[in-house]
PDB file of C-alpha atoms in Angstrom:
ATOM      1  CA  MET A 200     -26.657   9.701   8.680  1.00 90.00           C
ATOM      2  CA  SER A 201     -23.294   7.948   8.292  1.00 95.00           C
ATOM      3  CA  LYS A 202     -22.117   4.428   9.068  1.00 98.00           C
ATOM      4  CA  VAL A 203     -18.827   4.376  10.940  1.00 98.00           C
ATOM      5  CA  LEU A 204     -16.741   1.204  11.112  1.00 98.00           C
ATOM      6  CA  PHE A 205     -14.383   1.204  14.102  1.00 98.00           C
ATOM      7  CA  ILE A 206     -11.604  -1.314  13.473  1.00 98.00           C
ATOM      8  CA  LYS A 207      -9.464  -2.300  16.442  1.00 98.00           C
ATOM      9  CA  ALA A 208      -6.316  -4.170  15.423  1.00 97.00           C
ATOM     10  CA  SER A 209      -4.687  -4.844  18.788  1.00 93.00           C
ATOM     11  CA  PRO A 210      -5.079  -7.965  20.937  1.00 93.00           C
ATOM     12  CA  LEU A 211      -4.513  -5.920  24.091  1.00 93.00           C
ATOM     13  CA  PRO A 212      -7.435  -4.824  26.286  1.00 91.00           C
ATOM     14  CA  ASN A 213      -8.192  -1.106  26.487  1.00 89.00           C
ATOM     15  CA  GLU A 214      -6.729  -0.749  29.963  1.00 89.00           C
ATOM     16  CA  VAL A 215      -3.342  -1.849  28.566  1.00 91.00           C
ATOM     17  CA  SER A 216      -3.400  -0.406  25.048  1.00 94.00           C
ATOM     18  CA  ARG A 217      -2.793   3.349  25.163  1.00 94.00           C
ATOM     19  CA  SER A 218      -3.842   3.821  21.530  1.00 96.00           C
ATOM     20  CA  SER A 219      -7.126   2.025  22.260  1.00 96.00           C
ATOM     21  CA  GLN A 220      -7.739   4.424  25.148  1.00 96.00           C
ATOM     22  CA  VAL A 221      -7.233   7.347  22.787  1.00 97.00           C
ATOM     23  CA  ALA A 222      -9.515   5.703  20.232  1.00 97.00           C
ATOM     24  CA  ALA A 223     -12.225   5.328  22.888  1.00 96.00           C
ATOM     25  CA  THR A 224     -12.000   9.078  23.525  1.00 97.00           C
ATOM     26  CA  PHE A 225     -12.374   9.709  19.803  1.00 98.00           C
ATOM     27  CA  ILE A 226     -15.394   7.412  19.471  1.00 98.00           C
ATOM     28  CA  ASP A 227     -17.137   8.839  22.545  1.00 97.00           C
ATOM     29  CA  GLU A 228     -16.715  12.389  21.261  1.00 97.00           C
ATOM     30  CA  TYR A 229     -17.794  11.423  17.760  1.00 98.00           C
ATOM     31  CA  LYS A 230     -20.982   9.802  19.072  1.00 97.00           C
ATOM     32  CA  ALA A 231     -21.720  12.898  21.157  1.00 96.00           C
ATOM     33  CA  LYS A 232     -21.319  15.151  18.110  1.00 96.00           C
ATOM     34  CA  ASN A 233     -23.127  12.802  15.698  1.00 97.00           C
ATOM     35  CA  PRO A 234     -25.897  11.047  17.635  1.00 96.00           C
ATOM     36  CA  SER A 235     -27.762   9.979  14.485  1.00 96.00           C
ATOM     37  CA  ASP A 236     -24.744   8.119  13.063  1.00 97.00           C
ATOM     38  CA  THR A 237     -24.157   4.426  13.717  1.00 97.00           C
ATOM     39  CA  VAL A 238     -20.814   3.123  14.951  1.00 98.00           C
ATOM     40  CA  GLU A 239     -20.026  -0.567  14.478  1.00 98.00           C
ATOM     41  CA  GLU A 240     -16.987  -1.987  16.260  1.00 98.00           C
ATOM     42  CA  LEU A 241     -14.868  -4.718  14.699  1.00 98.00           C
ATOM     43  CA  VAL A 242     -12.230  -6.224  16.979  1.00 97.00           C
ATOM     44  CA  LEU A 243      -9.981  -8.131  14.602  1.00 97.00           C
ATOM     45  CA  TYR A 244      -8.436 -10.359  17.264  1.00 96.00           C
ATOM     46  CA  ASN A 245     -11.938 -11.530  18.239  1.00 96.00           C
ATOM     47  CA  THR A 246     -12.938 -12.108  14.611  1.00 96.00           C
ATOM     48  CA  GLU A 247     -12.344 -14.865  12.091  1.00 94.00           C
ATOM     49  CA  VAL A 248     -10.274 -13.122   9.417  1.00 97.00           C
ATOM     50  CA  PRO A 249      -9.510 -15.754   6.759  1.00 96.00           C
ATOM     51  CA  LEU A 250      -5.989 -15.644   5.377  1.00 95.00           C
ATOM     52  CA  LEU A 251      -5.800 -15.197   1.626  1.00 94.00           C
ATOM     53  CA  ASP A 252      -4.001 -18.474   0.988  1.00 95.00           C
ATOM     54  CA  LEU A 253      -3.767 -21.151  -1.712  1.00 96.00           C
ATOM     55  CA  GLU A 254      -7.132 -22.631  -0.760  1.00 95.00           C
ATOM     56  CA  LEU A 255      -9.040 -19.364  -1.103  1.00 95.00           C
ATOM     57  CA  MET A 256      -7.179 -18.303  -4.228  1.00 95.00           C
ATOM     58  CA  THR A 257      -7.883 -21.671  -5.853  1.00 96.00           C
ATOM     59  CA  ALA A 258     -11.562 -21.418  -4.908  1.00 95.00           C
ATOM     60  CA  GLY A 259     -11.704 -17.927  -6.421  1.00 92.00           C
ATOM     61  CA  ARG A 260     -10.280 -19.155  -9.717  1.00 94.00           C
ATOM     62  CA  GLU A 261     -12.710 -22.076  -9.758  1.00 95.00           C
ATOM     63  CA  LEU A 262     -15.691 -19.791  -9.190  1.00 94.00           C
ATOM     64  CA  GLN A 263     -14.519 -17.475 -11.983  1.00 92.00           C
ATOM     65  CA  ALA A 264     -14.302 -20.509 -14.259  1.00 95.00           C
ATOM     66  CA  GLY A 265     -17.961 -21.316 -13.586  1.00 95.00           C
ATOM     67  CA  LYS A 266     -17.857 -23.730 -10.674  1.00 95.00           C
ATOM     68  CA  ALA A 267     -20.919 -23.483  -8.421  1.00 96.00           C
ATOM     69  CA  PHE A 268     -20.314 -22.163  -4.909  1.00 95.00           C
ATOM     70  CA  THR A 269     -22.179 -25.154  -3.476  1.00 95.00           C
ATOM     71  CA  ASP A 270     -19.722 -27.502  -5.205  1.00 95.00           C
ATOM     72  CA  LEU A 271     -16.854 -26.172  -3.104  1.00 95.00           C
ATOM     73  CA  ALA A 272     -15.861 -28.102   0.007  1.00 95.00           C
ATOM     74  CA  PRO A 273     -17.984 -27.093   3.047  1.00 96.00           C
ATOM     75  CA  ASP A 274     -14.997 -25.719   4.964  1.00 95.00           C
ATOM     76  CA  VAL A 275     -13.994 -23.623   1.938  1.00 96.00           C
ATOM     77  CA  GLN A 276     -17.538 -22.288   1.652  1.00 96.00           C
ATOM     78  CA  LYS A 277     -17.418 -21.314   5.328  1.00 96.00           C
ATOM     79  CA  ARG A 278     -14.119 -19.478   4.904  1.00 96.00           C
ATOM     80  CA  LEU A 279     -15.298 -17.671   1.771  1.00 96.00           C
ATOM     81  CA  ASN A 280     -18.512 -16.619   3.494  1.00 96.00           C
ATOM     82  CA  ALA A 281     -16.507 -15.146   6.387  1.00 97.00           C
ATOM     83  CA  TYR A 282     -14.164 -13.411   3.933  1.00 96.00           C
ATOM     84  CA  ASN A 283     -17.012 -11.973   1.865  1.00 96.00           C
ATOM     85  CA  ALA A 284     -18.902 -10.822   4.961  1.00 97.00           C
ATOM     86  CA  LEU A 285     -15.908  -8.687   5.973  1.00 98.00           C
ATOM     87  CA  THR A 286     -15.706  -7.278   2.444  1.00 98.00           C
ATOM     88  CA  GLU A 287     -19.367  -6.284   2.392  1.00 98.00           C
ATOM     89  CA  GLN A 288     -19.221  -4.819   5.891  1.00 98.00           C
ATOM     90  CA  PHE A 289     -16.312  -2.605   4.860  1.00 98.00           C
ATOM     91  CA  LEU A 290     -17.917  -1.494   1.603  1.00 98.00           C
ATOM     92  CA  ALA A 291     -21.161  -0.587   3.397  1.00 98.00           C
ATOM     93  CA  ALA A 292     -19.459   1.916   5.726  1.00 98.00           C
ATOM     94  CA  ASP A 293     -19.022   5.621   5.055  1.00 98.00           C
ATOM     95  CA  LYS A 294     -16.260   6.347   7.560  1.00 98.00           C
ATOM     96  CA  TYR A 295     -13.516   4.274   9.132  1.00 98.00           C
ATOM     97  CA  VAL A 296     -11.596   4.570  12.389  1.00 98.00           C
ATOM     98  CA  PHE A 297      -8.522   2.328  12.598  1.00 98.00           C
ATOM     99  CA  VAL A 298      -6.601   1.864  15.835  1.00 98.00           C
ATOM    100  CA  PHE A 299      -3.466  -0.250  15.608  1.00 97.00           C
ATOM    101  CA  PRO A 300       0.046  -0.620  17.038  1.00 97.00           C
ATOM    102  CA  LEU A 301       3.411  -0.594  15.300  1.00 96.00           C
ATOM    103  CA  TRP A 302       4.836  -4.111  15.358  1.00 96.00           C
ATOM    104  CA  ASN A 303       8.401  -4.570  14.134  1.00 95.00           C
ATOM    105  CA  LEU A 304       8.100  -1.410  12.009  1.00 94.00           C
ATOM    106  CA  GLY A 305       4.929  -2.694  10.328  1.00 96.00           C
ATOM    107  CA  ILE A 306       1.292  -3.473  11.052  1.00 97.00           C
ATOM    108  CA  PRO A 307      -0.029  -6.519  12.945  1.00 97.00           C
ATOM    109  CA  PRO A 308      -0.411  -9.558  10.641  1.00 96.00           C
ATOM    110  CA  LEU A 309      -4.132  -9.829  11.293  1.00 97.00           C
ATOM    111  CA  LEU A 310      -4.596  -6.241  10.112  1.00 98.00           C
ATOM    112  CA  LYS A 311      -2.782  -7.075   6.865  1.00 97.00           C
ATOM    113  CA  ALA A 312      -5.056 -10.110   6.439  1.00 97.00           C
ATOM    114  CA  TYR A 313      -8.026  -7.796   6.977  1.00 98.00           C
ATOM    115  CA  VAL A 314      -6.735  -5.322   4.377  1.00 98.00           C
ATOM    116  CA  ASP A 315      -6.796  -8.183   1.866  1.00 97.00           C
ATOM    117  CA  THR A 316     -10.529  -8.616   2.450  1.00 97.00           C
ATOM    118  CA  PHE A 317     -11.399  -5.141   1.162  1.00 98.00           C
ATOM    119  CA  VAL A 318      -8.661  -4.207  -1.325  1.00 98.00           C
ATOM    120  CA  ILE A 319     -10.175  -6.249  -4.137  1.00 96.00           C
ATOM    121  CA  ALA A 320     -10.201  -5.547  -7.861  1.00 95.00           C
ATOM    122  CA  GLY A 321     -13.760  -4.924  -9.008  1.00 94.00           C
ATOM    123  CA  LYS A 322     -14.958  -4.015  -5.515  1.00 96.00           C
ATOM    124  CA  SER A 323     -12.793  -1.231  -4.059  1.00 98.00           C
ATOM    125  CA  PHE A 324     -10.744  -0.478  -7.188  1.00 98.00           C
ATOM    126  CA  ARG A 325     -10.625  -1.575 -10.798  1.00 97.00           C
ATOM    127  CA  TYR A 326      -8.021  -1.892 -13.489  1.00 96.00           C
ATOM    128  CA  THR A 327      -8.343   0.309 -16.566  1.00 96.00           C
ATOM    129  CA  GLU A 328      -6.210   0.979 -19.615  1.00 94.00           C
ATOM    130  CA  HIS A 329      -4.989   4.085 -17.800  1.00 93.00           C
ATOM    131  CA  GLY A 330      -4.085   2.233 -14.609  1.00 94.00           C
ATOM    132  CA  PRO A 331      -5.958   1.392 -11.385  1.00 96.00           C
ATOM    133  CA  GLU A 332      -9.065   3.431 -10.552  1.00 97.00           C
ATOM    134  CA  ALA A 333     -10.321   3.900  -6.976  1.00 97.00           C
ATOM    135  CA  LEU A 334     -13.969   2.983  -6.369  1.00 98.00           C
ATOM    136  CA  LEU A 335     -14.492   4.195  -2.777  1.00 98.00           C
ATOM    137  CA  LYS A 336     -14.251   7.920  -3.349  1.00 97.00           C
ATOM    138  CA  GLY A 337     -16.249  10.087  -0.942  1.00 97.00           C
ATOM    139  CA  LYS A 338     -15.429   7.959   2.096  1.00 98.00           C
ATOM    140  CA  LYS A 339     -13.214   9.057   4.987  1.00 98.00           C
ATOM    141  CA  ALA A 340     -10.831   7.412   7.454  1.00 98.00           C
ATOM    142  CA  ILE A 341      -8.689   8.315  10.436  1.00 98.00           C
ATOM    143  CA  LEU A 342      -5.760   6.306  11.787  1.00 98.00           C
ATOM    144  CA  ILE A 343      -4.944   6.160  15.503  1.00 98.00           C
ATOM    145  CA  HIS A 344      -1.489   4.655  15.737  1.00 97.00           C
ATOM    146  CA  GLY A 345       0.503   3.601  18.764  1.00 95.00           C
ATOM    147  CA  SER A 346       4.250   3.004  18.965  1.00 94.00           C
ATOM    148  CA  GLY A 347       6.797   2.807  21.752  1.00 92.00           C
ATOM    149  CA  GLY A 348       9.232   5.017  19.864  1.00 92.00           C
ATOM    150  CA  ILE A 349       8.707   8.156  17.810  1.00 92.00           C
ATOM    151  CA  TYR A 350       8.199   7.551  14.096  1.00 92.00           C
ATOM    152  CA  SER A 351       5.781  10.241  12.942  1.00 91.00           C
ATOM    153  CA  ALA A 352       8.644  12.686  12.368  1.00 89.00           C
ATOM    154  CA  GLY A 353      12.377  12.997  12.765  1.00 88.00           C
ATOM    155  CA  PRO A 354      15.267  10.706  11.788  1.00 88.00           C
ATOM    156  CA  THR A 355      13.352   7.456  12.357  1.00 88.00           C
ATOM    157  CA  SER A 356      10.294   8.447  10.304  1.00 89.00           C
ATOM    158  CA  SER A 357      11.655   6.583   7.279  1.00 90.00           C
ATOM    159  CA  PHE A 358      11.899   3.341   9.279  1.00 91.00           C
ATOM    160  CA  THR A 359       8.203   2.744   9.794  1.00 91.00           C
ATOM    161  CA  HIS A 360       5.925   0.867   7.417  1.00 93.00           C
ATOM    162  CA  GLY A 361       2.908   1.040   9.728  1.00 94.00           C
ATOM    163  CA  GLU A 362       0.885   4.238   9.409  1.00 96.00           C
ATOM    164  CA  PRO A 363       2.329   5.111   5.947  1.00 96.00           C
ATOM    165  CA  TYR A 364       1.311   1.723   4.535  1.00 97.00           C
ATOM    166  CA  LEU A 365      -2.261   1.825   5.812  1.00 97.00           C
ATOM    167  CA  ARG A 366      -2.664   5.450   4.723  1.00 97.00           C
ATOM    168  CA  THR A 367      -1.388   4.620   1.228  1.00 98.00           C
ATOM    169  CA  ILE A 368      -3.538   1.523   0.735  1.00 98.00           C
ATOM    170  CA  LEU A 369      -6.687   3.387   1.829  1.00 98.00           C
ATOM    171  CA  GLN A 370      -5.908   6.278  -0.501  1.00 98.00           C
ATOM    172  CA  PHE A 371      -5.304   3.746  -3.286  1.00 98.00           C
ATOM    173  CA  ILE A 372      -8.954   2.675  -3.084  1.00 98.00           C
ATOM    174  CA  GLY A 373     -10.193   6.276  -2.914  1.00 98.00           C
ATOM    175  CA  ILE A 374     -10.654   6.890   0.808  1.00 98.00           C
ATOM    176  CA  ASP A 375      -9.709  10.316   2.124  1.00 98.00           C
ATOM    177  CA  VAL A 376      -7.413   9.800   5.119  1.00 98.00           C
ATOM    178  CA  VAL A 377      -7.431  12.759   7.497  1.00 97.00           C
ATOM    179  CA  PRO A 378      -4.383  13.573   9.697  1.00 96.00           C
ATOM    180  CA  SER A 379      -3.467  10.642  11.915  1.00 97.00           C
ATOM    181  CA  ILE A 380      -3.355  10.615  15.695  1.00 98.00           C
ATOM    182  CA  PHE A 381      -0.074   9.282  17.079  1.00 97.00           C
ATOM    183  CA  VAL A 382       0.340   7.842  20.561  1.00 97.00           C
ATOM    184  CA  GLU A 383       4.099   7.452  20.604  1.00 95.00           C
ATOM    185  CA  GLY A 384       7.307   7.681  22.570  1.00 92.00           C
ATOM    186  CA  ILE A 385       6.169   6.158  25.855  1.00 93.00           C
ATOM    187  CA  ASP A 386       8.844   3.446  25.775  1.00 92.00           C
ATOM    188  CA  HIS A 387      11.458   6.177  25.369  1.00 90.00           C
ATOM    189  CA  ASN A 388      10.031   8.214  28.255  1.00 90.00           C
ATOM    190  CA  PRO A 389       7.906   5.987  30.526  1.00 93.00           C
ATOM    191  CA  SER A 390       7.664   8.792  33.095  1.00 93.00           C
ATOM    192  CA  LYS A 391       5.751  10.868  30.531  1.00 93.00           C
ATOM    193  CA  GLU A 392       3.121   8.226  29.765  1.00 92.00           C
ATOM    194  CA  ALA A 393       0.237  10.168  31.321  1.00 94.00           C
ATOM    195  CA  GLU A 394       1.318  13.352  29.544  1.00 96.00           C
ATOM    196  CA  ILE A 395       1.643  11.635  26.156  1.00 95.00           C
ATOM    197  CA  VAL A 396      -1.723   9.885  26.439  1.00 95.00           C
ATOM    198  CA  ALA A 397      -3.437  13.074  27.610  1.00 96.00           C
ATOM    199  CA  ALA A 398      -2.023  15.030  24.662  1.00 96.00           C
ATOM    200  CA  ALA A 399      -3.186  12.360  22.207  1.00 97.00           C
ATOM    201  CA  LYS A 400      -6.650  12.318  23.785  1.00 97.00           C
ATOM    202  CA  ALA A 401      -6.864  16.082  23.350  1.00 97.00           C
ATOM    203  CA  VAL A 402      -6.079  15.676  19.649  1.00 97.00           C
ATOM    204  CA  ALA A 403      -8.649  12.869  19.417  1.00 97.00           C
ATOM    205  CA  HIS A 404     -11.282  15.076  21.003  1.00 95.00           C
ATOM    206  CA  GLU A 405     -10.661  17.840  18.450  1.00 95.00           C
ATOM    207  CA  SER A 406     -10.401  15.459  15.497  1.00 97.00           C
ATOM    208  CA  ALA A 407     -13.678  13.714  16.339  1.00 96.00           C
ATOM    209  CA  ALA A 408     -15.527  17.004  16.240  1.00 92.00           C
ATOM    210  CA  GLU A 409     -14.444  17.506  12.619  1.00 92.00           C
ATOM    211  CA  PHE A 410     -14.605  13.901  11.368  1.00 96.00           C
TER     212      PHE A 410
END
């Protein structure tokens, strides 16, 4: 039995977000094929995702120097607890499904803040004399990525820092990232929206059966 963490990184409701609609198809098919697995949904825009800022970095250094957690300010303790809870939730999963849009050729800022909660030295990777070593080997992820233009291939593929970044950072910590599902090009061809979404859902259906 596997634990699947379904991470939604769009503030839009499913009826508006085409990539979220495709992700719902993937999750429904996965549950049908793997009824004994558990799927936990994490909607980032409905979640407190603490920003890794000066306050948290200072608290981390103080704890490493021997300061007791209870001696930190109450609001800092609350933020660290929320941060650590996201870390532990991520580490406890076996598989990951990310659905996210392309914003200004990158990922949404809240998704980047979330990445910082699980890409942590000593938890998901470690430094060695031979370089960084991944600690989450044996886990698997799939990315479901929406964009108005087409960036998965062709002349604009080098412009995007969305799907390539998330794929790279997950591989850095040892996670096997299977082929992504792209929901793209609708802003270029609005008349083909239904066709594009249907094609992506068909890919999601097939991918879920093998995930």
